[in-house]
Amino acid sequence: MSQQTQTNTFEVEKIRKDFPILNRKVNGYPLVYFDNAATAQTPKQVMDAIVDYYSNYNANIHRGVHSLSQEATDKYEQARIKIQKHFNAEKAHEIIFTSGTTHGINLVASGFSSILKEGDEILVSAMEHHSNIVPWQMLCEKTGAKLKVIPMDQKGELVYSEFEKLISSNTKLVFLNHVSNALGTVNPIKSVIEKAHSVDAAVLIDGAQAAPHIKADVQALDMDFYVVSAHKMCGPTGVGILYGKEAWLEKLPPYQGGGEMIATVSFEKTTYAGLPHKFEAGTPNICGGIAFGAAIDYMNAIGFDEIAAYEHELLEYATNELKKIDGVKIYGEAAEKTAVISFNIEGLHPYDIGTLMDKMGIAVRTGHHCAQPVMDFFKIPGTVRASFSFYNTFHEIDLFIDALKKAKMMLQ
Ligand code: C6P
C-alpha cells in the first residue's frame, strides 16, 4: 500500500518523540494506538510536571502556611487560570476542578434537583454518552421532570428541526455533547444554545470529546456549563473541570459537604465558601490539576488549528482506505466530524475484530462505547472504533488497514 504524504507541515515525527509509550511493542508489533477517544497518551512534558510535583512540592493546598503548601497552592491556582484562559472563561472561579466529565455532569444534575419541579422538561440528544443520560434520568426520578430526546438521522447528525419542535417554555435544561464519542459528529452547539436561551433554558455541553480537538470559547458560545476530562487532552486520569457561568454556580447548592467548601462550621449552622471552593470539598487531585495545566500548555504550543487540520487529513485518508474494503459500513458520516471512525464489517463481530487487531499491535475500542442508545438506533450490538490523535501518522493508518484486511480474512 502506498503511504499518503501529508499536505501540511505538521511536525508529527518531532511530536512523537514526546510520547515514550509510542515506542513500545504490543504482542511483538509496534504499537498503533487508535483508542484516543477513550484516553489520550501523555507527553514527557506532562509527566515531568507530575514528577516535579512529587519531587519538590507535594503538600496539601489552601491549608498550610508552610512554603510547600503555598507553592502547591500557587501552582494549582495557576493551573486553574491556564484552564480559564484556554476556554476563555470570564473568571477563574468559574472553573471548578472535578474528577472528570462524569463528575461535572453529576454535580450539575444534583444541583438542579432543588430547582426543577414536576412538569419541567429536559432535552438530551439521541447520541449522548451514558454520562450525559443517566444523571438526568436520576434527576427526573427525583423531581418529576420529564426527559425528552432530540433525534438524530442516519448520518449521525442531530435533527435540528425536531429540536425546534421539542423546545418550549417547559424546557428548563438542554444537554448535548459537543462531539459524539461513538460517531465523531460535531454538533451545532451555538445554534442549540441560542435557541435554548430564547426560552430561558440552561445548556450543559459535554465537551469530553471536543476539547482534545477544538478550542471552545465559553463566552463566545454563551455556554452555561461545559465539562471536560483532562485524560482525553494528554493530561492524567482522575481530573477534569466544570465551567459554569458565575450566576448559575451561585444558584446551585454545594454538591458534597466536607473540608475546603465551608466558610464556618458549628453544630448549629454551617456556611459555605464562595466559588470555586463551594464545589471542591476535600483534598483535590492537586498533582492532577497542575498536570492538566501542563497538558493545556503542551497542546497550545502545538496549536489547536494545526492539530485540527492534521487530524482532518488523517480522518479523510483512513475513511477513504476503509471504504475500499468490502463489507465495511461506517456509522457516523456527519458533514462535520472529529477524527473518529466507528465501523463494522458485514458478518463479523466487532469484538472479534478488535481482539485480532490487538494481536497485531493495534489498539482500537470495540463495543457500545457507553452509548447504547446510539447502537440501538443503528440496530447493532456495537462497533469497532478507531480514534486518531495528532501524534498518529499516515503510516499507522496503513498498518491498521493491513491488519484489518488480515483479521477479515482470518474470520471469514
Ligand atoms: N468516553 C470513550 O471511550 P469520563 O469517564 O468522566 O472521563 O468521561 C465520560 C465521557 C462523557 N462524555 C463523553 C462524550 C465521553 O466520550 C466520555 C468518555 C470514553 O468514548 C470512555 S467511556
XYZ file of C-alpha atoms and ligand atoms in Angstrom:
434
model
C 0.000 0.000 0.000
C 1.358 3.394 -0.846
C 1.548 5.783 2.022
C -0.218 9.128 1.742
C 2.060 12.125 2.145
C 0.656 14.769 4.389
C -0.052 18.090 2.730
C 0.625 20.386 5.669
C 3.838 20.948 7.584
C 2.776 19.364 10.852
C 5.902 18.013 12.581
C 4.465 14.706 13.683
C 7.773 12.840 13.971
C 9.120 15.532 16.300
C 5.907 15.415 18.354
C 6.032 11.620 18.631
C 9.375 11.891 20.474
C 7.443 13.487 23.359
C 5.413 10.283 23.843
C 7.652 7.439 25.109
C 4.775 4.932 25.029
C 4.565 5.199 21.240
C 7.900 3.336 21.028
C 6.683 0.199 22.753
C 5.687 -3.038 21.146
C 2.453 -4.920 21.757
C 2.377 -8.643 21.018
C 5.641 -8.250 19.124
C 4.361 -5.451 16.850
C 4.974 -1.700 17.082
C 2.070 -0.158 18.994
C -0.514 1.638 16.843
C -2.637 3.496 19.354
C -6.028 4.340 17.841
C -8.049 4.479 21.071
C -7.545 8.164 21.710
C -11.234 8.872 22.281
C -11.088 6.575 25.322
C -7.945 8.193 26.684
C -5.084 10.077 25.065
C -1.403 9.360 25.660
C 0.760 11.512 27.918
C 3.739 13.550 26.720
C 7.007 13.816 28.685
C 6.239 17.444 29.487
C 3.150 16.388 31.467
C 4.995 13.503 33.130
C 7.744 15.989 34.102
C 5.141 18.199 35.799
C 3.927 15.164 37.787
C 7.469 14.148 38.815
C 8.292 17.772 39.696
C 5.235 17.990 41.949
C 6.028 14.821 43.886
C 9.793 15.501 43.929
C 9.671 19.107 45.042
C 6.450 20.473 46.472
C 3.938 17.739 47.343
C 1.683 19.266 50.022
C -1.967 19.931 50.725
C -3.316 23.202 49.364
C -5.209 26.202 50.750
C -4.395 24.912 54.234
C -0.821 25.423 55.374
C 1.294 28.495 55.973
C 4.418 26.472 55.221
C 6.316 27.007 51.983
C 5.484 23.685 50.337
C 1.766 24.197 50.850
C 1.976 27.699 49.450
C 3.947 26.558 46.421
C 1.452 23.772 45.739
C -1.456 26.201 46.181
C 0.133 28.709 43.783
C 0.777 26.079 41.118
C -2.748 24.639 41.456
C -4.343 28.068 41.160
C -2.059 28.913 38.228
C -3.365 25.776 36.514
C -6.915 26.971 37.093
C -6.022 30.278 35.412
C -4.405 28.488 32.451
C -7.601 26.488 32.000
C -9.725 29.634 32.415
C -7.725 31.362 29.669
C -7.804 28.310 27.418
C -11.605 28.162 27.458
C -11.884 31.959 27.710
C -13.971 31.917 30.884
C -14.521 35.396 32.260
C -13.481 34.487 35.812
C -11.093 31.907 37.270
C -13.662 30.878 39.888
C -15.985 29.761 37.094
C -13.573 26.836 36.628
C -14.350 24.060 39.128
C -11.859 21.200 39.352
C -13.602 17.825 39.170
C -12.504 14.216 38.781
C -13.644 14.337 35.134
C -16.604 14.842 32.829
C -18.836 12.359 34.668
C -18.284 14.153 37.972
C -19.003 17.559 36.387
C -22.308 16.387 34.914
C -23.394 14.755 38.179
C -22.545 17.929 40.078
C -24.843 19.990 37.853
C -27.605 17.350 37.795
C -27.549 17.102 41.558
C -27.741 20.904 41.875
C -30.768 21.106 39.630
C -32.723 18.697 41.834
C -33.500 21.670 44.072
C -34.549 23.854 41.102
C -36.672 21.592 38.876
C -40.274 20.654 39.558
C -42.870 18.310 38.102
C -43.843 19.234 34.546
C -40.449 20.767 33.723
C -38.746 19.278 30.698
C -35.162 18.312 29.967
C -33.892 17.723 26.434
C -30.989 15.418 25.608
C -29.737 14.302 22.233
C -30.021 10.747 20.930
C -26.234 10.497 20.644
C -25.195 11.054 24.255
C -22.681 9.096 26.282
C -24.255 7.340 29.279
C -22.655 10.008 31.487
C -24.917 12.569 29.869
C -28.072 10.435 30.147
C -28.116 8.580 33.449
C -27.613 11.591 35.795
C -30.573 13.330 34.085
C -32.749 10.235 34.416
C -31.888 10.179 38.115
C -32.748 13.883 38.297
C -36.119 13.244 36.604
C -36.892 10.445 39.081
C -36.223 12.836 41.972
C -38.076 15.864 40.634
C -40.825 14.545 38.360
C -39.301 16.425 35.418
C -39.582 14.771 32.006
C -36.695 13.705 29.748
C -37.236 14.207 26.011
C -34.885 13.061 23.277
C -33.746 15.114 20.268
C -33.463 12.551 17.451
C -30.571 12.036 15.058
C -30.590 10.865 11.459
C -28.818 8.019 9.647
C -25.719 10.154 9.095
C -25.472 10.651 12.840
C -26.458 14.325 12.690
C -28.848 15.978 15.111
C -32.283 16.631 13.569
C -32.361 20.326 14.368
C -35.918 20.810 13.098
C -37.089 18.251 15.701
C -35.190 20.117 18.408
C -37.077 23.282 17.372
C -40.355 21.379 17.755
C -39.445 19.865 21.129
C -38.224 23.023 22.837
C -40.847 25.068 24.662
C -41.373 27.251 27.696
C -41.445 23.993 29.725
C -37.836 23.242 28.743
C -35.543 24.087 31.628
C -32.372 22.298 30.565
C -30.742 21.060 27.377
C -27.849 18.578 27.387
C -25.784 17.870 24.362
C -22.333 16.646 23.579
C -20.134 18.980 21.585
C -18.751 15.913 19.798
C -20.223 12.402 19.893
C -17.796 9.784 21.205
C -19.463 6.981 19.248
C -19.796 8.765 15.886
C -17.446 11.757 15.888
C -20.291 14.151 14.945
C -19.593 17.796 15.798
C -22.911 19.212 16.992
C -24.245 22.702 16.200
C -23.889 23.853 19.788
C -24.003 27.590 19.016
C -27.488 27.366 17.461
C -28.689 24.980 20.182
C -27.512 27.340 22.928
C -29.109 30.389 21.251
C -32.413 28.581 20.803
C -32.387 27.231 24.378
C -31.661 30.681 25.763
C -34.636 32.088 23.835
C -36.880 30.059 26.214
C -34.592 30.686 29.236
C -33.393 27.066 29.368
C -29.877 26.389 30.619
C -27.499 24.317 28.472
C -24.820 21.872 29.531
C -22.387 20.949 26.797
C -20.390 17.754 27.284
C -17.010 18.703 25.890
C -15.233 15.417 26.685
C -14.639 14.532 23.020
C -14.395 18.059 21.662
C -11.783 19.520 23.992
C -8.883 17.431 22.573
C -9.580 18.801 19.073
C -11.459 22.098 19.311
C -10.695 25.090 21.489
C -14.137 26.084 22.752
C -14.706 29.721 23.748
C -17.297 29.541 26.509
C -18.072 33.273 26.377
C -18.414 33.496 22.591
C -20.708 30.443 22.668
C -22.570 31.791 25.702
C -22.261 28.409 27.446
C -23.917 27.864 30.806
C -21.927 24.727 31.610
C -19.059 22.966 29.831
C -17.450 19.770 31.128
C -14.199 18.100 30.117
C -11.775 15.377 31.260
C -8.016 16.001 31.339
C -7.133 12.453 30.289
C -8.571 12.984 26.818
C -6.326 16.052 26.411
C -2.924 14.475 27.172
C -3.398 15.042 30.910
C -3.765 12.498 33.704
C -6.868 10.490 34.621
C -8.975 11.469 37.622
C -9.127 15.188 36.922
C -11.220 17.494 34.765
C -13.155 20.716 35.001
C -16.661 22.024 35.058
C -17.018 25.500 33.623
C -20.141 27.197 34.928
C -21.370 30.737 34.428
C -20.936 32.533 37.732
C -24.679 33.226 38.073
C -25.507 29.519 37.661
C -22.780 28.359 40.020
C -24.017 30.826 42.638
C -27.542 29.473 42.229
C -26.666 25.761 42.544
C -26.270 24.306 46.049
C -22.985 22.574 47.015
C -22.579 19.039 45.676
C -20.640 17.455 48.527
C -20.021 18.558 52.095
C -16.607 18.452 53.731
C -13.374 20.340 54.227
C -12.486 23.289 51.980
C -16.061 24.028 50.885
C -17.096 25.833 54.074
C -16.811 29.353 55.454
C -17.779 28.485 59.055
C -18.896 25.277 60.768
C -20.676 24.820 64.061
C -23.128 22.140 65.163
C -25.883 24.717 64.844
C -25.086 26.001 61.352
C -22.564 25.768 58.543
C -21.986 28.472 55.969
C -20.412 27.719 52.632
C -17.304 29.063 50.980
C -17.535 31.158 47.841
C -16.697 29.943 44.348
C -14.903 27.817 43.329
C -14.347 26.202 46.765
C -18.074 25.676 47.391
C -17.881 22.821 44.864
C -14.434 21.495 45.765
C -14.930 19.558 49.003
C -11.988 17.553 50.350
C -8.383 17.328 49.216
C -8.470 17.568 45.441
C -6.274 15.867 42.841
C -3.628 18.558 43.279
C -0.970 16.979 41.107
C -3.623 16.122 38.505
C -4.825 19.728 38.299
C -1.275 21.002 37.855
C -0.557 18.330 35.229
C -3.782 19.268 33.429
C -2.400 22.816 33.199
C 0.832 21.402 31.728
C -1.187 19.386 29.175
C -3.072 22.525 28.111
C 0.269 24.337 27.686
C 1.596 21.417 25.644
C -1.368 21.295 23.275
C -1.479 25.068 22.860
C 2.225 25.123 21.973
C 1.388 22.794 19.055
C -1.744 24.803 18.237
C -5.357 23.699 18.042
C -5.847 24.888 14.445
C -2.787 22.892 13.400
C -3.996 19.835 15.338
C -7.473 20.015 13.751
C -6.095 20.398 10.205
C -3.708 17.456 10.582
C -6.277 15.189 12.243
C -8.744 16.017 9.483
C -6.258 14.723 6.902
C -5.839 11.520 8.937
C -9.621 11.120 9.113
C -10.115 11.588 5.370
C -7.311 9.214 4.465
C -8.470 6.485 6.857
C -12.114 6.863 5.799
C -11.222 6.503 2.122
C -8.964 3.495 2.743
C -11.598 1.794 4.928
C -14.289 2.267 2.302
C -12.144 0.294 -0.168
C -12.565 -2.839 1.997
C -15.559 -4.973 1.019
C -18.317 -5.180 3.619
C -17.200 -2.181 5.696
C -20.005 0.003 6.998
C -19.156 3.286 8.680
C -21.524 4.651 11.323
C -21.477 8.423 11.588
C -20.970 10.326 8.373
C -21.809 13.812 9.563
C -20.597 16.731 7.453
C -18.530 17.929 10.423
C -16.604 15.248 12.296
C -13.570 14.875 14.511
C -11.086 12.075 13.832
C -13.286 9.168 14.976
C -14.408 6.297 12.747
C -16.939 3.769 14.015
C -17.442 0.837 11.703
C -18.337 -2.808 11.299
C -17.517 -5.458 8.729
C -20.518 -7.362 7.463
C -20.930 -10.716 9.187
C -18.167 -10.133 11.753
C -18.486 -9.256 15.426
C -16.652 -6.055 16.428
C -15.165 -7.796 19.469
C -13.510 -10.480 17.293
C -12.046 -7.819 15.014
C -10.721 -5.828 17.987
C -9.160 -8.929 19.547
C -7.317 -9.866 16.353
C -6.212 -6.260 15.787
C -4.673 -6.272 19.269
C -2.711 -9.392 18.387
C -1.159 -7.242 15.628
C -0.346 -4.340 17.962
C -3.326 -2.168 17.031
C -5.385 -0.646 19.844
C -8.979 0.156 18.878
C -12.092 0.197 21.036
C -14.938 -2.226 20.429
C -18.424 -2.391 21.899
C -21.171 0.143 22.563
C -18.753 2.892 23.671
C -21.012 3.774 26.644
C -23.573 4.980 24.106
C -26.089 2.130 23.945
C -28.920 4.296 22.534
C -26.676 5.068 19.528
C -26.145 1.348 18.929
C -29.898 0.700 19.345
C -30.613 3.411 16.769
C -28.434 1.635 14.200
C -29.699 -1.800 15.411
C -26.209 -3.135 16.086
C -24.563 -4.550 19.230
C -21.522 -2.335 18.859
C -18.826 -1.093 16.524
C -15.080 -1.063 16.092
C -13.923 2.480 16.800
C -10.646 3.917 15.575
C -9.957 7.363 17.000
C -6.918 9.383 15.991
C -4.788 11.967 17.701
C -2.265 14.490 16.431
C 0.621 12.075 17.185
C -0.749 9.393 14.851
C 0.613 9.005 11.315
C -0.490 8.014 7.839
C 1.881 5.059 8.106
C -0.026 3.848 11.171
C -3.252 4.051 9.183
C -1.637 1.832 6.546
C -0.674 -0.680 9.263
C -4.225 -0.536 10.621
C -5.770 -1.168 7.186
C -3.391 -4.067 6.503
C -4.165 -5.612 9.901
C -7.895 -5.177 9.327
C -7.686 -6.990 5.991
C -5.787 -9.838 7.679
C -8.335 -10.007 10.518
C -11.145 -10.092 7.978
C -9.505 -12.959 6.104
C -8.944 -14.946 9.296
C -12.534 -14.502 10.491
C -14.369 -15.163 7.233
N -15.772 8.354 26.796
C -14.899 6.655 25.317
O -14.183 5.681 25.074
P -15.001 10.379 31.960
O -15.059 8.889 32.023
O -15.781 11.018 33.081
O -13.627 10.935 31.798
O -15.751 10.785 30.587
C -17.049 10.341 30.348
C -17.485 10.755 28.989
C -18.500 11.687 28.873
N -18.897 12.143 27.676
C -18.351 11.709 26.540
C -18.814 12.281 25.243
C -17.324 10.757 26.587
O -16.777 10.326 25.453
C -16.895 10.249 27.837
C -15.849 9.177 27.920
C -14.767 7.330 26.664
O -15.677 7.108 24.484
C -14.763 6.342 27.783
S -16.327 5.573 28.005
